[in-house]
Amino acid sequence: MLKKLYVLILISFIIFYVGIFLAPYTAYLGEGSEVFRWVSFYIYAIYSTICHQLPQRSYFIFGHKMAVCARCFGIYTGVLIGMFIYPFIKRLGNFKMPSKWYLIIALTPMAIDGTTQLIGLRESFNELRFITGFIAGFVGVFYILPVFLKILSKS
């Protein structure tokens, strides 16, 4: 049962992750097609609910910005890779949370990067945003996935 739930969660997240690339790809196709232009518009609109999508803080592919900024892309990439290796590190039926200190340590670089930029001490750059987001997303899986599996296995 847990293996099926894990696979369902993983596939759902992969679909979400692919959308990050579909937005710029359909925008590229939309340069010659009204239909793809509208598809791209709606994909960007969906992802705008979870990310600011500022162009200067985003990676570009196919000549268009991705559906999320570099930091969010790092978070979601970390989550995806973490989800793939999760069952090799921890049993799916083990709902015990790791020490909170691992999460605090993983979130600290992102907090420092974001805060020092916010208060004007320096300007961050996309590679650093991606890396700090990746660390947070990867470690976050080990706190979020057990909760999802536990809740869904009871229903």
Short mmCIF file of N, CA and C in Angstrom, two decimals:
data_model
loop_
_atom_site.label_atom_id
_atom_site.label_comp_id
_atom_site.label_asym_id
_atom_site.label_seq_id
_atom_site.Cartn_x
_atom_site.Cartn_y
_atom_site.Cartn_z
N MET A 1 0.82 -1.19 0.00
CA MET A 1 0.00 0.00 0.00
C MET A 1 0.87 1.27 0.00
N LEU A 2 1.88 1.33 0.88
CA LEU A 2 2.74 2.51 0.95
C LEU A 2 3.54 2.71 -0.33
N LYS A 3 3.96 1.60 -0.94
CA LYS A 3 4.72 1.72 -2.19
C LYS A 3 3.86 2.35 -3.28
N LYS A 4 2.59 1.95 -3.36
CA LYS A 4 1.68 2.52 -4.35
C LYS A 4 1.45 4.01 -4.07
N LEU A 5 1.28 4.37 -2.80
CA LEU A 5 1.09 5.78 -2.45
C LEU A 5 2.33 6.59 -2.80
N TYR A 6 3.49 6.04 -2.50
CA TYR A 6 4.75 6.71 -2.83
C TYR A 6 4.85 6.95 -4.33
N VAL A 7 4.56 5.93 -5.13
CA VAL A 7 4.64 6.06 -6.59
C VAL A 7 3.62 7.09 -7.07
N LEU A 8 2.43 7.10 -6.51
CA LEU A 8 1.40 8.08 -6.88
C LEU A 8 1.87 9.51 -6.57
N ILE A 9 2.45 9.71 -5.38
CA ILE A 9 2.96 11.02 -5.01
C ILE A 9 4.10 11.42 -5.94
N LEU A 10 5.00 10.48 -6.22
CA LEU A 10 6.14 10.75 -7.09
C LEU A 10 5.68 11.13 -8.50
N ILE A 11 4.75 10.38 -9.06
CA ILE A 11 4.25 10.68 -10.40
C ILE A 11 3.54 12.04 -10.42
N SER A 12 2.77 12.31 -9.39
CA SER A 12 2.08 13.62 -9.30
C SER A 12 3.10 14.76 -9.28
N PHE A 13 4.18 14.57 -8.52
CA PHE A 13 5.19 15.62 -8.45
C PHE A 13 5.93 15.75 -9.77
N ILE A 14 6.19 14.65 -10.44
CA ILE A 14 6.86 14.71 -11.75
C ILE A 14 6.01 15.52 -12.73
N ILE A 15 4.70 15.31 -12.72
CA ILE A 15 3.80 16.07 -13.59
C ILE A 15 3.90 17.56 -13.27
N PHE A 16 3.88 17.89 -11.99
CA PHE A 16 4.05 19.28 -11.55
C PHE A 16 5.39 19.83 -12.04
N TYR A 17 6.44 19.06 -11.90
CA TYR A 17 7.80 19.48 -12.27
C TYR A 17 7.92 19.71 -13.77
N VAL A 18 7.32 18.85 -14.56
CA VAL A 18 7.37 18.99 -16.02
C VAL A 18 6.71 20.30 -16.45
N GLY A 19 5.69 20.73 -15.72
CA GLY A 19 5.02 21.99 -16.04
C GLY A 19 5.96 23.18 -16.00
N ILE A 20 7.00 23.10 -15.18
CA ILE A 20 7.98 24.18 -15.09
C ILE A 20 8.66 24.39 -16.45
N PHE A 21 8.85 23.30 -17.19
CA PHE A 21 9.47 23.35 -18.52
C PHE A 21 8.44 23.56 -19.63
N LEU A 22 7.22 23.10 -19.38
CA LEU A 22 6.17 23.26 -20.40
C LEU A 22 5.81 24.72 -20.65
N ALA A 23 5.87 25.53 -19.61
CA ALA A 23 5.51 26.94 -19.78
C ALA A 23 6.40 27.63 -20.81
N PRO A 24 7.73 27.57 -20.68
CA PRO A 24 8.55 28.23 -21.70
C PRO A 24 8.50 27.53 -23.05
N TYR A 25 8.32 26.21 -23.04
CA TYR A 25 8.25 25.50 -24.32
C TYR A 25 6.98 25.88 -25.08
N THR A 26 5.86 25.93 -24.39
CA THR A 26 4.63 26.33 -25.07
C THR A 26 4.65 27.81 -25.44
N ALA A 27 5.37 28.63 -24.65
CA ALA A 27 5.54 30.05 -25.03
C ALA A 27 6.33 30.14 -26.33
N TYR A 28 7.36 29.33 -26.44
CA TYR A 28 8.14 29.27 -27.68
C TYR A 28 7.27 28.83 -28.86
N LEU A 29 6.48 27.77 -28.64
CA LEU A 29 5.57 27.32 -29.71
C LEU A 29 4.49 28.37 -29.98
N GLY A 30 4.15 29.15 -28.96
CA GLY A 30 3.14 30.19 -29.09
C GLY A 30 3.57 31.36 -29.94
N GLU A 31 4.87 31.42 -30.25
CA GLU A 31 5.33 32.48 -31.15
C GLU A 31 4.73 32.31 -32.54
N GLY A 32 4.30 31.08 -32.85
CA GLY A 32 3.70 30.83 -34.16
C GLY A 32 2.30 30.24 -34.08
N SER A 33 1.74 30.16 -32.87
CA SER A 33 0.43 29.54 -32.71
C SER A 33 -0.33 30.19 -31.56
N GLU A 34 -1.49 30.66 -31.86
CA GLU A 34 -2.34 31.29 -30.84
C GLU A 34 -2.72 30.29 -29.75
N VAL A 35 -2.95 29.04 -30.12
CA VAL A 35 -3.35 28.01 -29.14
C VAL A 35 -2.24 27.80 -28.11
N PHE A 36 -1.01 27.63 -28.57
CA PHE A 36 0.11 27.42 -27.65
C PHE A 36 0.38 28.67 -26.81
N ARG A 37 0.13 29.83 -27.37
CA ARG A 37 0.30 31.06 -26.61
C ARG A 37 -0.64 31.08 -25.42
N TRP A 38 -1.89 30.66 -25.63
CA TRP A 38 -2.86 30.61 -24.54
C TRP A 38 -2.53 29.51 -23.53
N VAL A 39 -2.07 28.36 -24.02
CA VAL A 39 -1.66 27.28 -23.12
C VAL A 39 -0.54 27.77 -22.22
N SER A 40 0.44 28.43 -22.82
CA SER A 40 1.56 28.97 -22.06
C SER A 40 1.07 29.98 -21.02
N PHE A 41 0.18 30.86 -21.43
CA PHE A 41 -0.37 31.86 -20.52
C PHE A 41 -0.99 31.20 -19.29
N TYR A 42 -1.77 30.15 -19.49
CA TYR A 42 -2.43 29.48 -18.37
C TYR A 42 -1.45 28.71 -17.50
N ILE A 43 -0.43 28.11 -18.09
CA ILE A 43 0.58 27.42 -17.28
C ILE A 43 1.31 28.43 -16.39
N TYR A 44 1.74 29.54 -16.99
CA TYR A 44 2.40 30.58 -16.19
C TYR A 44 1.46 31.08 -15.08
N ALA A 45 0.19 31.25 -15.39
CA ALA A 45 -0.77 31.73 -14.40
C ALA A 45 -0.89 30.75 -13.23
N ILE A 46 -0.90 29.47 -13.52
CA ILE A 46 -0.99 28.47 -12.45
C ILE A 46 0.23 28.55 -11.54
N TYR A 47 1.41 28.61 -12.11
CA TYR A 47 2.64 28.65 -11.32
C TYR A 47 2.84 30.01 -10.64
N SER A 48 2.17 31.05 -11.14
CA SER A 48 2.31 32.37 -10.50
C SER A 48 1.71 32.38 -9.10
N THR A 49 0.88 31.40 -8.78
CA THR A 49 0.30 31.33 -7.44
C THR A 49 1.31 30.85 -6.40
N ILE A 50 2.43 30.28 -6.85
CA ILE A 50 3.43 29.76 -5.91
C ILE A 50 4.80 30.41 -6.08
N CYS A 51 4.94 31.32 -7.06
CA CYS A 51 6.25 31.92 -7.32
C CYS A 51 6.06 33.31 -7.92
N HIS A 52 6.96 34.22 -7.57
CA HIS A 52 6.88 35.59 -8.11
C HIS A 52 7.21 35.66 -9.59
N GLN A 53 8.00 34.73 -10.13
CA GLN A 53 8.35 34.63 -11.55
C GLN A 53 9.07 35.86 -12.10
N LEU A 54 9.84 36.53 -11.28
CA LEU A 54 10.58 37.70 -11.77
C LEU A 54 11.60 37.25 -12.82
N PRO A 55 11.60 37.87 -13.99
CA PRO A 55 12.52 37.44 -15.06
C PRO A 55 13.99 37.50 -14.65
N GLN A 56 14.40 38.53 -13.91
CA GLN A 56 15.81 38.67 -13.53
C GLN A 56 16.24 37.61 -12.50
N ARG A 57 15.28 36.91 -11.92
CA ARG A 57 15.59 35.85 -10.96
C ARG A 57 15.22 34.47 -11.50
N SER A 58 15.08 34.38 -12.81
CA SER A 58 14.65 33.12 -13.43
C SER A 58 15.64 32.66 -14.48
N TYR A 59 15.65 31.37 -14.69
CA TYR A 59 16.40 30.81 -15.82
C TYR A 59 15.51 30.86 -17.05
N PHE A 60 16.14 30.93 -18.21
CA PHE A 60 15.42 30.97 -19.47
C PHE A 60 15.78 29.74 -20.29
N ILE A 61 14.77 29.12 -20.88
CA ILE A 61 14.98 28.05 -21.86
C ILE A 61 14.01 28.30 -23.00
N PHE A 62 14.38 27.88 -24.17
CA PHE A 62 13.57 28.12 -25.38
C PHE A 62 13.31 29.61 -25.57
N GLY A 63 14.18 30.45 -25.03
CA GLY A 63 14.03 31.89 -25.17
C GLY A 63 13.00 32.51 -24.26
N HIS A 64 12.49 31.75 -23.29
CA HIS A 64 11.45 32.24 -22.37
C HIS A 64 11.80 31.82 -20.95
N LYS A 65 11.35 32.62 -19.98
CA LYS A 65 11.64 32.27 -18.59
C LYS A 65 10.88 31.02 -18.19
N MET A 66 11.48 30.30 -17.25
CA MET A 66 10.82 29.10 -16.73
C MET A 66 9.60 29.52 -15.92
N ALA A 67 8.75 28.57 -15.57
CA ALA A 67 7.51 28.88 -14.86
C ALA A 67 7.74 29.31 -13.42
N VAL A 68 8.94 29.05 -12.89
CA VAL A 68 9.28 29.46 -11.54
C VAL A 68 10.67 30.08 -11.54
N CYS A 69 10.98 30.82 -10.49
CA CYS A 69 12.29 31.47 -10.37
C CYS A 69 13.38 30.44 -10.08
N ALA A 70 14.62 30.89 -10.08
CA ALA A 70 15.76 29.99 -9.85
C ALA A 70 15.69 29.32 -8.49
N ARG A 71 15.31 30.05 -7.45
CA ARG A 71 15.23 29.45 -6.11
C ARG A 71 14.14 28.39 -6.04
N CYS A 72 12.96 28.69 -6.56
CA CYS A 72 11.88 27.70 -6.57
C CYS A 72 12.26 26.50 -7.43
N PHE A 73 12.92 26.76 -8.55
CA PHE A 73 13.39 25.65 -9.39
C PHE A 73 14.36 24.77 -8.61
N GLY A 74 15.24 25.38 -7.84
CA GLY A 74 16.15 24.62 -7.00
C GLY A 74 15.40 23.80 -5.96
N ILE A 75 14.42 24.41 -5.32
CA ILE A 75 13.62 23.70 -4.31
C ILE A 75 12.96 22.48 -4.95
N TYR A 76 12.28 22.69 -6.08
CA TYR A 76 11.54 21.59 -6.70
C TYR A 76 12.47 20.53 -7.28
N THR A 77 13.64 20.92 -7.75
CA THR A 77 14.62 19.94 -8.21
C THR A 77 15.13 19.12 -7.04
N GLY A 78 15.41 19.78 -5.92
CA GLY A 78 15.82 19.08 -4.71
C GLY A 78 14.76 18.11 -4.21
N VAL A 79 13.51 18.55 -4.25
CA VAL A 79 12.40 17.67 -3.84
C VAL A 79 12.34 16.45 -4.75
N LEU A 80 12.43 16.68 -6.06
CA LEU A 80 12.34 15.56 -7.00
C LEU A 80 13.45 14.54 -6.78
N ILE A 81 14.69 15.01 -6.68
CA ILE A 81 15.81 14.09 -6.47
C ILE A 81 15.69 13.42 -5.10
N GLY A 82 15.29 14.18 -4.10
CA GLY A 82 15.08 13.61 -2.77
C GLY A 82 14.01 12.53 -2.78
N MET A 83 12.94 12.77 -3.52
CA MET A 83 11.87 11.77 -3.60
C MET A 83 12.35 10.49 -4.29
N PHE A 84 13.20 10.64 -5.30
CA PHE A 84 13.72 9.46 -5.99
C PHE A 84 14.60 8.61 -5.06
N ILE A 85 15.43 9.25 -4.25
CA ILE A 85 16.35 8.46 -3.43
C ILE A 85 15.79 8.16 -2.04
N TYR A 86 14.67 8.76 -1.66
CA TYR A 86 14.08 8.56 -0.34
C TYR A 86 13.98 7.09 0.05
N PRO A 87 13.38 6.24 -0.80
CA PRO A 87 13.22 4.84 -0.36
C PRO A 87 14.54 4.07 -0.22
N PHE A 88 15.61 4.60 -0.76
CA PHE A 88 16.92 3.95 -0.60
C PHE A 88 17.58 4.35 0.72
N ILE A 89 17.12 5.46 1.30
CA ILE A 89 17.69 5.96 2.54
C ILE A 89 16.81 5.62 3.74
N LYS A 90 15.50 5.64 3.53
CA LYS A 90 14.56 5.47 4.64
C LYS A 90 13.40 4.57 4.20
N ARG A 91 12.99 3.68 5.07
CA ARG A 91 11.84 2.82 4.75
C ARG A 91 10.58 3.67 4.63
N LEU A 92 9.73 3.32 3.67
CA LEU A 92 8.50 4.09 3.46
C LEU A 92 7.60 4.04 4.69
N GLY A 93 7.65 2.94 5.44
CA GLY A 93 6.81 2.78 6.62
C GLY A 93 7.36 3.44 7.87
N ASN A 94 8.54 4.03 7.77
CA ASN A 94 9.15 4.71 8.92
C ASN A 94 8.71 6.18 8.89
N PHE A 95 7.75 6.52 9.72
CA PHE A 95 7.20 7.87 9.74
C PHE A 95 7.91 8.79 10.73
N LYS A 96 8.97 8.29 11.37
CA LYS A 96 9.69 9.08 12.35
C LYS A 96 10.43 10.22 11.64
N MET A 97 10.28 11.41 12.21
CA MET A 97 10.93 12.59 11.64
C MET A 97 12.40 12.64 12.04
N PRO A 98 13.25 13.11 11.13
CA PRO A 98 14.64 13.34 11.51
C PRO A 98 14.71 14.51 12.50
N SER A 99 15.84 14.70 13.10
CA SER A 99 16.02 15.83 14.03
C SER A 99 15.69 17.14 13.32
N LYS A 100 15.04 18.03 14.03
CA LYS A 100 14.68 19.34 13.46
C LYS A 100 15.92 20.14 13.07
N TRP A 101 17.06 19.81 13.67
CA TRP A 101 18.28 20.54 13.40
C TRP A 101 18.77 20.36 11.97
N TYR A 102 18.52 19.19 11.37
CA TYR A 102 18.89 18.98 9.96
C TYR A 102 18.12 19.94 9.07
N LEU A 103 16.84 20.12 9.37
CA LEU A 103 16.02 21.04 8.58
C LEU A 103 16.47 22.48 8.80
N ILE A 104 16.74 22.84 10.03
CA ILE A 104 17.21 24.20 10.32
C ILE A 104 18.52 24.48 9.58
N ILE A 105 19.43 23.52 9.64
CA ILE A 105 20.72 23.68 8.94
C ILE A 105 20.50 23.80 7.44
N ALA A 106 19.58 23.01 6.89
CA ALA A 106 19.32 23.04 5.44
C ALA A 106 18.66 24.34 5.00
N LEU A 107 17.85 24.93 5.85
CA LEU A 107 17.15 26.17 5.50
C LEU A 107 18.01 27.41 5.72
N THR A 108 19.04 27.29 6.54
CA THR A 108 19.87 28.45 6.89
C THR A 108 20.54 29.12 5.68
N PRO A 109 21.17 28.38 4.77
CA PRO A 109 21.78 29.08 3.62
C PRO A 109 20.76 29.88 2.79
N MET A 110 19.57 29.32 2.59
CA MET A 110 18.54 30.02 1.84
C MET A 110 18.08 31.26 2.60
N ALA A 111 17.93 31.13 3.90
CA ALA A 111 17.50 32.27 4.72
C ALA A 111 18.55 33.38 4.70
N ILE A 112 19.80 33.01 4.81
CA ILE A 112 20.88 34.02 4.77
C ILE A 112 20.93 34.70 3.41
N ASP A 113 20.85 33.90 2.35
CA ASP A 113 20.88 34.46 0.99
C ASP A 113 19.72 35.42 0.76
N GLY A 114 18.52 34.98 1.10
CA GLY A 114 17.34 35.82 0.88
C GLY A 114 17.32 37.06 1.76
N THR A 115 17.70 36.90 3.01
CA THR A 115 17.67 38.03 3.94
C THR A 115 18.72 39.07 3.61
N THR A 116 19.94 38.64 3.32
CA THR A 116 20.99 39.62 3.01
C THR A 116 20.68 40.39 1.74
N GLN A 117 19.98 39.75 0.81
CA GLN A 117 19.57 40.48 -0.40
C GLN A 117 18.41 41.42 -0.06
N LEU A 118 17.46 40.94 0.71
CA LEU A 118 16.29 41.74 1.05
C LEU A 118 16.66 43.03 1.77
N ILE A 119 17.62 42.95 2.67
CA ILE A 119 17.99 44.16 3.43
C ILE A 119 19.06 44.99 2.71
N GLY A 120 19.45 44.57 1.52
CA GLY A 120 20.33 45.38 0.69
C GLY A 120 21.82 45.23 0.92
N LEU A 121 22.23 44.19 1.63
CA LEU A 121 23.66 44.00 1.85
C LEU A 121 24.39 43.55 0.59
N ARG A 122 23.69 42.85 -0.28
CA ARG A 122 24.29 42.35 -1.51
C ARG A 122 23.18 41.88 -2.44
N GLU A 123 23.55 41.62 -3.67
CA GLU A 123 22.62 41.08 -4.66
C GLU A 123 22.97 39.61 -4.86
N SER A 124 21.99 38.76 -4.71
CA SER A 124 22.21 37.33 -4.93
C SER A 124 22.27 37.06 -6.43
N PHE A 125 22.57 35.85 -6.80
CA PHE A 125 22.59 35.47 -8.21
C PHE A 125 21.91 34.11 -8.36
N ASN A 126 21.46 33.83 -9.56
CA ASN A 126 20.59 32.67 -9.78
C ASN A 126 21.22 31.33 -9.39
N GLU A 127 22.51 31.18 -9.61
CA GLU A 127 23.14 29.91 -9.25
C GLU A 127 23.09 29.69 -7.74
N LEU A 128 23.33 30.74 -6.96
CA LEU A 128 23.25 30.63 -5.51
C LEU A 128 21.81 30.40 -5.07
N ARG A 129 20.88 31.09 -5.70
CA ARG A 129 19.45 30.87 -5.39
C ARG A 129 19.08 29.41 -5.64
N PHE A 130 19.53 28.87 -6.77
CA PHE A 130 19.23 27.48 -7.10
C PHE A 130 19.84 26.54 -6.06
N ILE A 131 21.09 26.72 -5.73
CA ILE A 131 21.79 25.82 -4.80
C ILE A 131 21.14 25.85 -3.41
N THR A 132 20.87 27.04 -2.90
CA THR A 132 20.26 27.12 -1.56
C THR A 132 18.85 26.55 -1.57
N GLY A 133 18.11 26.76 -2.67
CA GLY A 133 16.79 26.16 -2.79
C GLY A 133 16.86 24.64 -2.89
N PHE A 134 17.85 24.15 -3.63
CA PHE A 134 18.03 22.71 -3.79
C PHE A 134 18.27 22.03 -2.44
N ILE A 135 19.15 22.61 -1.64
CA ILE A 135 19.45 22.02 -0.33
C ILE A 135 18.17 21.96 0.51
N ALA A 136 17.42 23.05 0.54
CA ALA A 136 16.18 23.09 1.32
C ALA A 136 15.16 22.08 0.81
N GLY A 137 15.00 22.00 -0.51
CA GLY A 137 14.03 21.06 -1.08
C GLY A 137 14.41 19.62 -0.84
N PHE A 138 15.69 19.30 -1.02
CA PHE A 138 16.15 17.93 -0.84
C PHE A 138 15.93 17.46 0.59
N VAL A 139 16.35 18.26 1.55
CA VAL A 139 16.20 17.88 2.96
C VAL A 139 14.73 17.91 3.37
N GLY A 140 13.98 18.85 2.85
CA GLY A 140 12.57 18.97 3.19
C GLY A 140 11.76 17.73 2.88
N VAL A 141 12.16 16.98 1.87
CA VAL A 141 11.45 15.74 1.51
C VAL A 141 11.38 14.79 2.69
N PHE A 142 12.43 14.73 3.48
CA PHE A 142 12.50 13.79 4.59
C PHE A 142 11.62 14.19 5.77
N TYR A 143 11.03 15.38 5.69
CA TYR A 143 10.07 15.85 6.69
C TYR A 143 8.65 15.84 6.13
N ILE A 144 8.50 16.13 4.85
CA ILE A 144 7.18 16.25 4.24
C ILE A 144 6.63 14.90 3.77
N LEU A 145 7.45 14.11 3.10
CA LEU A 145 6.97 12.84 2.53
C LEU A 145 6.44 11.88 3.59
N PRO A 146 7.10 11.72 4.74
CA PRO A 146 6.53 10.82 5.75
C PRO A 146 5.14 11.26 6.22
N VAL A 147 4.93 12.57 6.30
CA VAL A 147 3.62 13.09 6.72
C VAL A 147 2.57 12.73 5.68
N PHE A 148 2.87 12.96 4.40
CA PHE A 148 1.94 12.61 3.33
C PHE A 148 1.63 11.12 3.34
N LEU A 149 2.67 10.31 3.44
CA LEU A 149 2.47 8.86 3.43
C LEU A 149 1.64 8.40 4.62
N LYS A 150 1.90 8.96 5.77
CA LYS A 150 1.16 8.58 6.98
C LYS A 150 -0.32 8.97 6.86
N ILE A 151 -0.58 10.18 6.43
CA ILE A 151 -1.96 10.66 6.30
C ILE A 151 -2.71 9.85 5.24
N LEU A 152 -2.08 9.68 4.08
CA LEU A 152 -2.76 8.98 2.99
C LEU A 152 -2.92 7.48 3.26
N SER A 153 -2.04 6.90 4.03
CA SER A 153 -2.16 5.47 4.32
C SER A 153 -3.29 5.18 5.30
N LYS A 154 -3.72 6.20 6.05
CA LYS A 154 -4.82 6.03 7.01
C LYS A 154 -6.18 6.23 6.36
N SER A 155 -6.20 6.88 5.18
CA SER A 155 -7.51 7.17 4.56
C SER A 155 -7.93 6.10 3.60
#
